Coordinates of C-alpha atoms in Angstrom, one line a residue:
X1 CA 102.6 139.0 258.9
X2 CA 105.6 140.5 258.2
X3 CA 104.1 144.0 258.9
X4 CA 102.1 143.2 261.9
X5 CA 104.2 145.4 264.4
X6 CA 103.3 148.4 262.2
X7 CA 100.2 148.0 261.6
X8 CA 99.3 148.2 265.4
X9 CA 101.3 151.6 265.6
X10 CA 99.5 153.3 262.4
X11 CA 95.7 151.9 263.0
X12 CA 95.7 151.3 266.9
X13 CA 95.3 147.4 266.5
X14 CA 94.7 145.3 269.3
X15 CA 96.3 141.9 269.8
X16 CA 92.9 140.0 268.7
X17 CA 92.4 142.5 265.9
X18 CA 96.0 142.1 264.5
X19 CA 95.5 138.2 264.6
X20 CA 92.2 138.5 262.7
X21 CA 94.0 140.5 260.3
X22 CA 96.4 137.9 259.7
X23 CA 94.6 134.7 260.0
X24 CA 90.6 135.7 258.5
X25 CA 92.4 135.9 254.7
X26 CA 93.6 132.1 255.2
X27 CA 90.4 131.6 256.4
X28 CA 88.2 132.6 253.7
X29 CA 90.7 131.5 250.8
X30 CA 90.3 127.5 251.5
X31 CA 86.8 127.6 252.5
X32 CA 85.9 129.2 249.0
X33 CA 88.2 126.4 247.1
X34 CA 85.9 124.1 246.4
X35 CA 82.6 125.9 245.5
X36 CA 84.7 128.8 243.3
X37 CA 86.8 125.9 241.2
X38 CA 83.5 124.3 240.4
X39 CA 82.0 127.3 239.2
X40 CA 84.8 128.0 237.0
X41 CA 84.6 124.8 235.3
X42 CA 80.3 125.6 234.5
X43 CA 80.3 129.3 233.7
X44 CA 84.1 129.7 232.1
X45 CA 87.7 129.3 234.1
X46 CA 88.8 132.4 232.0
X47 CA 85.8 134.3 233.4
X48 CA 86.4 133.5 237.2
X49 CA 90.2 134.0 236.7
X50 CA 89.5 137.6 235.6
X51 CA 86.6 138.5 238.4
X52 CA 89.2 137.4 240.8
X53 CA 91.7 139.7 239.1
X54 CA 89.5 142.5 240.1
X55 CA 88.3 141.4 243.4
X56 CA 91.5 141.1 244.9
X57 CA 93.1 144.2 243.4
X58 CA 90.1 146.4 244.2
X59 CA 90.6 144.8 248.1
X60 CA 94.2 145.9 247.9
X61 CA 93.3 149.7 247.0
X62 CA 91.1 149.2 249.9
X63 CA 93.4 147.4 252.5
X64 CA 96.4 150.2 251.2
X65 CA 94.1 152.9 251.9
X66 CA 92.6 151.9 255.2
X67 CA 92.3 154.4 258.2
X68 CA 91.4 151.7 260.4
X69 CA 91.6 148.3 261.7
X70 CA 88.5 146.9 261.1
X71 CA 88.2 148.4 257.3
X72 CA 91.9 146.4 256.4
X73 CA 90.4 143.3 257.9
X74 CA 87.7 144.0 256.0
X75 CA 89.5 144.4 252.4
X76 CA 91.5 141.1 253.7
X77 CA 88.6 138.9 253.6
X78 CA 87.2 140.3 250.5
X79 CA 91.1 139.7 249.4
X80 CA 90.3 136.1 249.9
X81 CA 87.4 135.8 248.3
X82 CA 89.2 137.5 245.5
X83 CA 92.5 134.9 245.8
X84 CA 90.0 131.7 246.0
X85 CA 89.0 132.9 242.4
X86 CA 92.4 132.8 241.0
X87 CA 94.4 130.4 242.6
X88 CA 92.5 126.7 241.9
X89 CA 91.2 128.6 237.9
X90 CA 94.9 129.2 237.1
X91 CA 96.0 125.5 237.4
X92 CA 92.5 124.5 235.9
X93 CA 93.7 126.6 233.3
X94 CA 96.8 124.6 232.6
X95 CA 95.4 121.3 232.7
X96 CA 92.5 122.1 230.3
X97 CA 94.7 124.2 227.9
X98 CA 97.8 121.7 227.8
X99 CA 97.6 119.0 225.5
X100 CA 98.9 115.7 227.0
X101 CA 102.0 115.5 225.9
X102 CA 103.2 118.9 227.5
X103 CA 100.4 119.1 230.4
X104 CA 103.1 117.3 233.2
X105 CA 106.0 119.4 232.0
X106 CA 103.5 122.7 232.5
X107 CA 102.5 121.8 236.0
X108 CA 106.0 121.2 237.1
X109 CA 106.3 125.2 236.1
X110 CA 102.8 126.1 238.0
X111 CA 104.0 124.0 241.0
X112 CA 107.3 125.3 241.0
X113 CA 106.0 129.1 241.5
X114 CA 103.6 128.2 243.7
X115 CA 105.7 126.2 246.2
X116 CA 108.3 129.1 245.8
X117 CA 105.8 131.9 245.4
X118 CA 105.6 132.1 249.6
X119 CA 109.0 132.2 250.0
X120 CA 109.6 135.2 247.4
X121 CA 106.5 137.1 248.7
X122 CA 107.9 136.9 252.4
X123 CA 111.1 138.5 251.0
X124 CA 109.6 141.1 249.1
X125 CA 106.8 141.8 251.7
X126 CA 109.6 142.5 254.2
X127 CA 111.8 144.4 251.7
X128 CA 108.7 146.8 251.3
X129 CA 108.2 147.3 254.9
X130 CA 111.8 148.2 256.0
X131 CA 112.2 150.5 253.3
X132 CA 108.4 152.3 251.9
X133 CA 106.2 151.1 254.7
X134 CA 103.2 148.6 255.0
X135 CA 101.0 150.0 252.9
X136 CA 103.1 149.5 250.1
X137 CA 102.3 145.5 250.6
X138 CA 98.9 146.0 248.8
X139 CA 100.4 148.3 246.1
X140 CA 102.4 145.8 244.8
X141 CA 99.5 143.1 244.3
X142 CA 97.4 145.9 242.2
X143 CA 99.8 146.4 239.7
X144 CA 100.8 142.3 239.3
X145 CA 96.7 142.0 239.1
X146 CA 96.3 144.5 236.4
X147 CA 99.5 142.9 234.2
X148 CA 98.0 139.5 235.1
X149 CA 94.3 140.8 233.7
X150 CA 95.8 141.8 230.6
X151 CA 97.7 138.9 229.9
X152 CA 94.7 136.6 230.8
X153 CA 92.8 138.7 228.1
X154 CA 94.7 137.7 225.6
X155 CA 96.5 134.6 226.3
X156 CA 93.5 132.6 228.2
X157 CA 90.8 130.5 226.3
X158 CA 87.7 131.0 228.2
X159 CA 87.4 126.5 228.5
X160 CA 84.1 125.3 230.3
X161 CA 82.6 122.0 230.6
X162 CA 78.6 121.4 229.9
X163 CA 77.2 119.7 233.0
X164 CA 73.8 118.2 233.1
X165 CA 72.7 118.9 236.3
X166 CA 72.3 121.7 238.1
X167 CA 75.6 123.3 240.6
X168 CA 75.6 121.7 243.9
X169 CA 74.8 124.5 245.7
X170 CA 74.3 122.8 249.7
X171 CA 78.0 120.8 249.0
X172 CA 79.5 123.9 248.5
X173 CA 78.2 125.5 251.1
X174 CA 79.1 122.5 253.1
X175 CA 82.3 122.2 252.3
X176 CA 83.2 126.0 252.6
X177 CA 82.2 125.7 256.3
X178 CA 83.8 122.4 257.3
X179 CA 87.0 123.9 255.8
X180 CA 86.7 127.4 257.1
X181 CA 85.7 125.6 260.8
X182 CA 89.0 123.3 260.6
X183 CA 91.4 126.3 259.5
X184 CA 89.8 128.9 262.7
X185 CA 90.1 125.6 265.0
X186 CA 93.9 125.0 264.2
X187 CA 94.6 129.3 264.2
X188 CA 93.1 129.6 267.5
X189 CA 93.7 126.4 268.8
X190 CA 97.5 127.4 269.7
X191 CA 97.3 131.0 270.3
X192 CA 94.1 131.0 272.7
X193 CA 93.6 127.8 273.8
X194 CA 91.8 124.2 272.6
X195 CA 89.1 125.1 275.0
X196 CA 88.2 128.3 274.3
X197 CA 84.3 129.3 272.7
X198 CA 85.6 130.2 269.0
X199 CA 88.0 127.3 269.1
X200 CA 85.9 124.7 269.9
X201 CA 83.3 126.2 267.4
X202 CA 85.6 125.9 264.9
X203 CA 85.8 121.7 265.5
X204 CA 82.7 121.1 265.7
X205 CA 81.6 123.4 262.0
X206 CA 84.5 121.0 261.3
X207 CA 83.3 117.8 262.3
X208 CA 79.7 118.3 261.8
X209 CA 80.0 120.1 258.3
X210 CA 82.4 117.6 257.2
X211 CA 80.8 114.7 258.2
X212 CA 77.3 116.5 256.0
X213 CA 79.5 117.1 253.1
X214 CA 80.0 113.4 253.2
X215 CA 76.5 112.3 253.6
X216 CA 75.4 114.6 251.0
X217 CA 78.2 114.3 248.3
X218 CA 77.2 110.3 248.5
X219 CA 73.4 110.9 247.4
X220 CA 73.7 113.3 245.2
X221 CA 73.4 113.0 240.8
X222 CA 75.7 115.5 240.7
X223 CA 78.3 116.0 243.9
X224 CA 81.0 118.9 243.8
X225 CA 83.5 116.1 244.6
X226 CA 82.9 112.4 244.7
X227 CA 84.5 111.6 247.9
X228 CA 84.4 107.8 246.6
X229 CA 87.4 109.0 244.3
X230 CA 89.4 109.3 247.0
X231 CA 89.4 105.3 247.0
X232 CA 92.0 105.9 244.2
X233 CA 95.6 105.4 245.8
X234 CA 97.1 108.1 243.2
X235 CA 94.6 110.8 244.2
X236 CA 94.3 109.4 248.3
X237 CA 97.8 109.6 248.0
X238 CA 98.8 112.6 246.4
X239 CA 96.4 114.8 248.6
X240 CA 97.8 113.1 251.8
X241 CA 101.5 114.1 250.6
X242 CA 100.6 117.7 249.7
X243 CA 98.7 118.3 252.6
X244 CA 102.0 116.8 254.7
X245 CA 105.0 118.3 253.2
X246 CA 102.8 121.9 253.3
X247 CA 102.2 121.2 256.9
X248 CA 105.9 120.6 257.1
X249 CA 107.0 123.6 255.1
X250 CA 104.5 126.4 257.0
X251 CA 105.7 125.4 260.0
X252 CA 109.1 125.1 259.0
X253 CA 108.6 128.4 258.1
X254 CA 107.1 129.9 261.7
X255 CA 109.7 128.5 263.8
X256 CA 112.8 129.6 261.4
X257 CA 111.9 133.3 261.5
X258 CA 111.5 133.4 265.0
X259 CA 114.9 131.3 265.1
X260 CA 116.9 133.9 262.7
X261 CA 115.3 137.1 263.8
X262 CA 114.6 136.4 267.8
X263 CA 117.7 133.8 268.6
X264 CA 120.0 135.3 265.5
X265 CA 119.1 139.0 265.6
X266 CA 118.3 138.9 262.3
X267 CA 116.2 141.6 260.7
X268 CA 112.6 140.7 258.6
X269 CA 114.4 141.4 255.5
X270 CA 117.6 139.0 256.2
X271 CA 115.3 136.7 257.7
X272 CA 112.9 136.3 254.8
X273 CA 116.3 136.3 252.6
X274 CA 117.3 133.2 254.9
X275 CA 114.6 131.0 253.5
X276 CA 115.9 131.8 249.8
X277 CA 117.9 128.7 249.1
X278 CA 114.9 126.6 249.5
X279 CA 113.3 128.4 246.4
X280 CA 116.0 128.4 244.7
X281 CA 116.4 124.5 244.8
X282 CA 112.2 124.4 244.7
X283 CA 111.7 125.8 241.9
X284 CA 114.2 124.1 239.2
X285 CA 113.6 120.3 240.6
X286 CA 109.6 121.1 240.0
X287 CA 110.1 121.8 236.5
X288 CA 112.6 118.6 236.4
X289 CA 110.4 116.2 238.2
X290 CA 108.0 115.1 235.0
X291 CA 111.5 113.8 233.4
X292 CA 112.2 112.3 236.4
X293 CA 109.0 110.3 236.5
X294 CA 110.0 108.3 233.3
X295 CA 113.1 107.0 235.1
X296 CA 111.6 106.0 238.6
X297 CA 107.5 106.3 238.2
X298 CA 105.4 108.5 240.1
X299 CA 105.7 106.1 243.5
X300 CA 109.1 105.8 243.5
X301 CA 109.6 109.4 243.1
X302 CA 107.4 110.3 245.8
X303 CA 109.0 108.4 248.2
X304 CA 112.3 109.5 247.2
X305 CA 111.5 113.5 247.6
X306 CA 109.3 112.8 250.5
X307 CA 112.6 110.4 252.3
X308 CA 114.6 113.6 251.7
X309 CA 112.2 116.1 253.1
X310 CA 112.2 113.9 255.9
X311 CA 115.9 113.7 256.2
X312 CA 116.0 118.0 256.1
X313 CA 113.2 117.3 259.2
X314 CA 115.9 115.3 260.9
X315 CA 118.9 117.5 260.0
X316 CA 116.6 120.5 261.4
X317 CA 115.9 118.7 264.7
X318 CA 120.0 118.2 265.2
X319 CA 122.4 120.4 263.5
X320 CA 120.5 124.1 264.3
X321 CA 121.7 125.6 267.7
X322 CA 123.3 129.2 269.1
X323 CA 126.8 129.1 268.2
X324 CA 126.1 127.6 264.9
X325 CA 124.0 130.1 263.5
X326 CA 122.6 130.1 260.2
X327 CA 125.0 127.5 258.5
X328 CA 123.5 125.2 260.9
X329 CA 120.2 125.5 259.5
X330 CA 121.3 125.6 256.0
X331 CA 121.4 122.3 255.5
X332 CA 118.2 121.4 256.1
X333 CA 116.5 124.2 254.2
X334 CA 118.7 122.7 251.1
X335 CA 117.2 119.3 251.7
X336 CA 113.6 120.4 252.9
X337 CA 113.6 122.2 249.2
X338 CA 115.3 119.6 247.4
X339 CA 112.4 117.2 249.0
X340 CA 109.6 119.2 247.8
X341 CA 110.6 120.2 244.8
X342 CA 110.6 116.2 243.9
X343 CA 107.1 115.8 245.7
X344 CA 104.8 119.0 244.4
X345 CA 104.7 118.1 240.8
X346 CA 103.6 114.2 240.8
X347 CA 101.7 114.8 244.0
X348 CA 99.5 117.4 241.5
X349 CA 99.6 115.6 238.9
X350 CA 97.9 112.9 240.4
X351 CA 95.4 115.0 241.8
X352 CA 94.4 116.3 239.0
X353 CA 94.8 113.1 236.6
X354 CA 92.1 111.5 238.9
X355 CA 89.3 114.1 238.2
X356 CA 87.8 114.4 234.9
X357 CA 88.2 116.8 232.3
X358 CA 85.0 118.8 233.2
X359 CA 86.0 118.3 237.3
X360 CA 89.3 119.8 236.2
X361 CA 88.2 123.2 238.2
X362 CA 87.0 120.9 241.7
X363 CA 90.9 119.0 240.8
X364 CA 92.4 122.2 241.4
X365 CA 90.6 123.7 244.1
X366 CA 91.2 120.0 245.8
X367 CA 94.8 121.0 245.2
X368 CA 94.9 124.3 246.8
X369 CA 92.6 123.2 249.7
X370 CA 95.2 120.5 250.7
X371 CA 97.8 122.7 250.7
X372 CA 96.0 125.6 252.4
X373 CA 94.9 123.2 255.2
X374 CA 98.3 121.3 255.4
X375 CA 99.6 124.6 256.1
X376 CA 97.2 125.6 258.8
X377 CA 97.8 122.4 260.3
X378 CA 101.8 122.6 260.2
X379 CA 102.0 125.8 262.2
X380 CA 99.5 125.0 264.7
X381 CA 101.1 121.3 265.3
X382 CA 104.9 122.4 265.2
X383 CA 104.1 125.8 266.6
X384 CA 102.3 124.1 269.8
X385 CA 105.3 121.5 269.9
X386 CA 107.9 124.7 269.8
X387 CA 105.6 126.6 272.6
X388 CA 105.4 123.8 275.1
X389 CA 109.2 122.8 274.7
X390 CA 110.5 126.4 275.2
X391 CA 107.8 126.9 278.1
X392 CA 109.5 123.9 279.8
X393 CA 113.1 124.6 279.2
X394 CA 112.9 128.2 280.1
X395 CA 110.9 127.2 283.3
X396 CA 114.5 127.3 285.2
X397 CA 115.2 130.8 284.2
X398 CA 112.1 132.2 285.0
X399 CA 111.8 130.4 288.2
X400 CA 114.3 133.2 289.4
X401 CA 112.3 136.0 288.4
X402 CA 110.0 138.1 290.5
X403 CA 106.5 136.5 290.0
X404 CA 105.1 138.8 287.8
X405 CA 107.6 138.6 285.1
X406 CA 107.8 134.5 285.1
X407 CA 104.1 134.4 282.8
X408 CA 105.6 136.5 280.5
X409 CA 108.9 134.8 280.5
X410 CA 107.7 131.2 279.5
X411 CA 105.2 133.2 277.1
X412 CA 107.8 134.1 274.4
X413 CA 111.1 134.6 273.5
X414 CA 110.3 137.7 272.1
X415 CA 109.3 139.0 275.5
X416 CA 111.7 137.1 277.5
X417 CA 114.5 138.9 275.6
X418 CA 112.5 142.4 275.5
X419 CA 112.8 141.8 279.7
X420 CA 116.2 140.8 279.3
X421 CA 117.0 143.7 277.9
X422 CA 115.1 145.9 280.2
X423 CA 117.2 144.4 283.1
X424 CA 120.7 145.8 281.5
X425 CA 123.5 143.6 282.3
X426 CA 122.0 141.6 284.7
X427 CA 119.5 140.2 282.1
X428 CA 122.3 139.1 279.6
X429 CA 121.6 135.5 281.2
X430 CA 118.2 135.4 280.9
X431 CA 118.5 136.0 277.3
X432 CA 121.1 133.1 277.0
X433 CA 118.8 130.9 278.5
X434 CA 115.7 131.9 276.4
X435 CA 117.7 131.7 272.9
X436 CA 118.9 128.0 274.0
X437 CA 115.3 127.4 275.5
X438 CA 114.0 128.0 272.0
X439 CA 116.5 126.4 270.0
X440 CA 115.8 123.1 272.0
X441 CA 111.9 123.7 271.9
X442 CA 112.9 123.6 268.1
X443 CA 114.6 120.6 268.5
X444 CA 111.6 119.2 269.6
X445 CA 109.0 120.5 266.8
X446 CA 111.4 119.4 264.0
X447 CA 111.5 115.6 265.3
X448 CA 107.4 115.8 265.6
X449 CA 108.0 117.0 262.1
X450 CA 110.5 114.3 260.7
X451 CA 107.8 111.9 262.6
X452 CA 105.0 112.6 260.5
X453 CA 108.0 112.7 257.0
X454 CA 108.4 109.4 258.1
X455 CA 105.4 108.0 258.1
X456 CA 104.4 109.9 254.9
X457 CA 106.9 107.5 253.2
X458 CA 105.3 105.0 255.2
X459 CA 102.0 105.4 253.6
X460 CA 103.4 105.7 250.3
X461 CA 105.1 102.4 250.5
X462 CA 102.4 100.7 251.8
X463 CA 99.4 102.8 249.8
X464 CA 100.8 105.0 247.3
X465 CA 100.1 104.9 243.7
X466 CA 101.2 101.5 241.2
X467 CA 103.3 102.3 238.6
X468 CA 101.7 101.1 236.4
X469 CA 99.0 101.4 233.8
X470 CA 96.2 101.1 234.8
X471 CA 96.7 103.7 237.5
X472 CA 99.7 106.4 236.0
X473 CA 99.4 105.9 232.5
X474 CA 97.3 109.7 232.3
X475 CA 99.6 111.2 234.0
X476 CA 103.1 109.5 232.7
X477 CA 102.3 110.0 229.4
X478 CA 101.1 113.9 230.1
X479 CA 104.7 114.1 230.0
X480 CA 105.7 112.2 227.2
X481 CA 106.9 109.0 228.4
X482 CA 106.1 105.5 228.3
X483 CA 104.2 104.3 231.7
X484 CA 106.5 102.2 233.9
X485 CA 105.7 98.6 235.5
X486 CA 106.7 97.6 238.3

C-alpha cells in the first residue's frame, strides 16, 4: 500500500487497478486458509511450508519484474496463494513439534511476530520505497523465502496425521468462497458503495457459501472443520477475540497513517516509524503472557488485555487532535499494544487446544482466517465511520467552494488539502478545517471502536472460557503450570 502512488506513475495504473492490486492478495490469502491447513496436516506440514516457500518467492521475481499492471496483480494473487501455504503450516508446525510443556511458551514467540510482523513490514516497506524504489518490496521477500527454505530443510520434521477418510474437497471449496465473498464485500463495500454489482456479489458468495459450508460440514464423516466445536466457549471465544482486537488493530492502523502523514505532514517512512511502539510493547508481553496465565487463567487474562485495548480505543477517541500531534496519539498506541500483546497468545492457544492433534493444520488456518477477516472487517467498519464523520464536519468548508470542487472536498483529506494548496494563501483555511474535520471524524471511528472493545469484555465475562479443568487444563499445562479454578 505503501507504494501505491508509484506504482500508478511506473505501470500507468488506474484507480480500480491500483485497488485490485492491493486488496486481491488479502483476498486470496483467507479464502485459501482453510483448505491449504488441512492439506498440510494429510500430505506433510513440512511439505506445504516449503511449496509455499517457492510459490510466493517465484511471485515476488515476478511482481518485481512486472512491466505492467495487470502482470503485478497477477504475481499478487499467486503471492497469496503462495502466503496461504505458509502462514497457518508454520504455527501447525509449532503446535505439532512442541511438546506440552514448552508448546504455550512457543506460541507466545509465533504470536508475538506475527502480531508485530505488520507493523515492521510497514516500516521496512516504506523505508524501501523512499530510498531504492517499489520494486525493491518484492526483492526483499525472495531472499527471506530462500533463508526461510533452507532453514525449514533442516530444522522442520515433515509431521502429518493419517486420516481415514478421504479430503473434504466441496467444504474447502465452500469455505474458500464464503471467505473470499466476505473479504471483497467489506473492500468494496466502503470504497464503491454497499450497493454496487461486485459488492453485493461478494454478500451474497458470503451468505450463501457460508450458510453451505454449514449444511455440509454438519453431514459429513469427515468435515474440514466441525462447526459444532465452536460450541466450546474457549475456541467460540478465542476466535471472537482475535477476530475483534484484529479488526481493531487494521483499522487502527488506516486511520493513523492518514492522521500522521495527511493531518501531521508526516512522510511514509516516519509514519510507518510512528506505529513502532506498539511492536515494541507487542512483542515482549506475547512471549510473557503463558506465565501470566498461571497467575490469572486464560479468562481473566483475556479480559484484562482486552479491557486495556479497549481503554487505548477510548484514549484514541479523546486525547489525538491538531495541536497535540503525535504525543497525543502515543498513548493509545502504548495501550492498544500492551492490550494485544496480553490477548494474541491465549486467544491462540485456545484455538488451537480445541482442535485435535491431526486438525492441528485446520486450528491454524482457523487462526489466520480470523485474523485475516477481523482485519478486513476493522478497516471497512472504522474506515466507513472516519469517511462519513469527516464528510459531515467538512461539509461547512466546502459549502463555500465553487460547486465543482465541494465533491472532491468532502471526498478526502488528501484532496481537500491538495485543493488547498492549489488555492495559495487563500486555501490555508480550508486545510485547517479538513485536518480538524478528520481528526474529529477519528474521534468518531475510535469510540465505534472502543464500542465493540467493550463488548468484547462483555462476551468474555459472560461467555468466555472456565478456568478450570475441564476446559484449560491442555492449554495451562502446555505451559507448565498447574490449571487454575475458579
Amino acid at each position: 500500500n505503501v507504494a501505491l502512488t508509484n506504482l500508478a506513475v511506473d505501470l500507468d495504473a488506474s484507480q480500480n487497478m491500483l485497488l485490485w492490486i492491493a486488496n486481491g492478495y488479502t483476498i486470496v490469502l483467507p479464502a485459501l486458509h482453510l483448505p491449504v491447513g488441512a492439506i498440510g496436516d494429510r500430505w506433510g506440514r513440512k511439505t506445504v511450508l516449503l511449496t509455499g516457500l517457492v510459490v510466493f518467492a517465484l511471485a515476488s521475481v515476478a511482481a518485481a519484474l512486472a512491466g505492467s499492471a495487470e502482470l503485478l496483480l497477477l504475481a499478487r494473487l499467486v503471492a497469496g496463494a503462495g502466503a496461504a501455504m505458509i502462514m497457518p503450516v508454520t504455527l501447525s508446525v509449532v503446535t505439532s513439534s512442541f511438546p506440552e510443556e514448552e508448546r504455550a511458551n512457543a506460541i507466545g514467540i509465533w504470536a508475538g511476530f506475527a502480531g508485530a510482523g505488520g507493523i515492521l513490514g510497514l516500516f521496512f516497506s516504506a523505508a524501501m520505497v523512499d530510498s531504492v524504489g517499489w520494486r525493491w518490496l518484492f526483492v526483499m521477500p525472495i531472499a527471506l523465502c530462500i533463508i526461510s527454505f533452507a532453514l525449514t530443510l533442516r530444522a522442520v520434521r515433515n509431521s502429518r496425521e493419517v486420516h481415514e477418510h478421504s479430503f473434504d474437497v466441496v467444504g474447502g471449496v465452500l469455505s474458500a468462497v464464503a471467505i473470499a465473498g466476505l473479504v471483497l464485500a467489506f473492500h468494496e463495500g466502503p470504497e464503491n458503495g454497499w450497493g454496487e454489482p461486485l459488492t453485493l456479489f461478494g454478500i451474497v458468495a458470503a451468505v450463501l457459501g457460508a450458510a453451505a459450508f454449514v449444511w455440509w460440514e454438519l453431514r459429513h464423516p469427515a468435515p474440514l472443520l466441525d462447526v459444532r466445536l465452536f460450541k466450546n466457549r474457549a475456541l467460540a471465544s478465542g476466535s471472537s477475540n482475535l477476530l475483534i482486537v484484529f479488526a481493531v488493530m487494521f483499522g487502527l492502523f488506516l486511520v493513523l497513517v492518514q492522521f500522521l502523514q495527511a493531518v501531521l505532514g508526516y512522510s511514509a517512512l516516519r509514519a510507518a516509524a510512528g506505529l513502532l511502539p506498539m511492536a515494541a510493547l507487542l512483542m515482549p508481553l506475547s512471549s510473557v503472557a503463558p506465565r501470566l496465565v498461571k497467575r490469572t487463567g486464560t479468562r481473566r487474562l483475556l479480559i484484562l488485555g482486552t479491557t486495556i485495548v479497549a481503554g487505548g480505543l477510548v484514549a484514541a477517541a479523546t486525547l489525538p487532535s491538531v495541536e497535540g500531534g503525535y504525543l497525543s496519539v502515543l498513548p493509545a498506541l502504548m495501550l492498544i499494544g500492551m492490550g494485544m500483546g496480553l490477548v494474541m497468545t491465549p486467544s491462540t492457544v485456545a484455538i488451537t487446544e480445541s482442535l485435535p492433534a491431526e486438525k492441528q493444520g485446520v486450528a491454524s488456518a482457523l487462526n489466520d482466517t480470523v485474523r485475516e477477516v477481523g482485519g478486513a472487517v476493522g478497516v471497512a467498519l472504522l474506515g466507513s465511520v472516519l469517511s462519513a464523520g469527516y464528510g459531515s464536519q467538512i461539509a461547512g468548508a466546502a459549502a463555500q467552494l465553487p460547486a465543482e470542487l465541494q465533491g472532491p472536498v468532502k471526498g478526502g483529506i488528501g484532496q481537500a488539502l491538495y485543493i488547498a494548496a492549489q488555492m495559495g494563501p487563500d486555501g490555508e483555511g480550508l486545510a485547517q478545517a479538513a485536518r480538524q474535520a478528520f481528526v474529529d471524524g477519528w474521534h468518531q471511528a475510535m469510540w465505534v471502536g472502543a464500542a465493540i472493545a467493550v463488548g468484547a469484555v462483555a462476551l468474555l465475562v459472560l461467555r468466555g472460557p472456565k478456568d478450570e479443568p475441564a476446559e484449560t487444563v491442555e492449554a495451562v499445562e502446555a505451559a507448565g503450570m498447574p490449571a487454575p479454578v475458579s
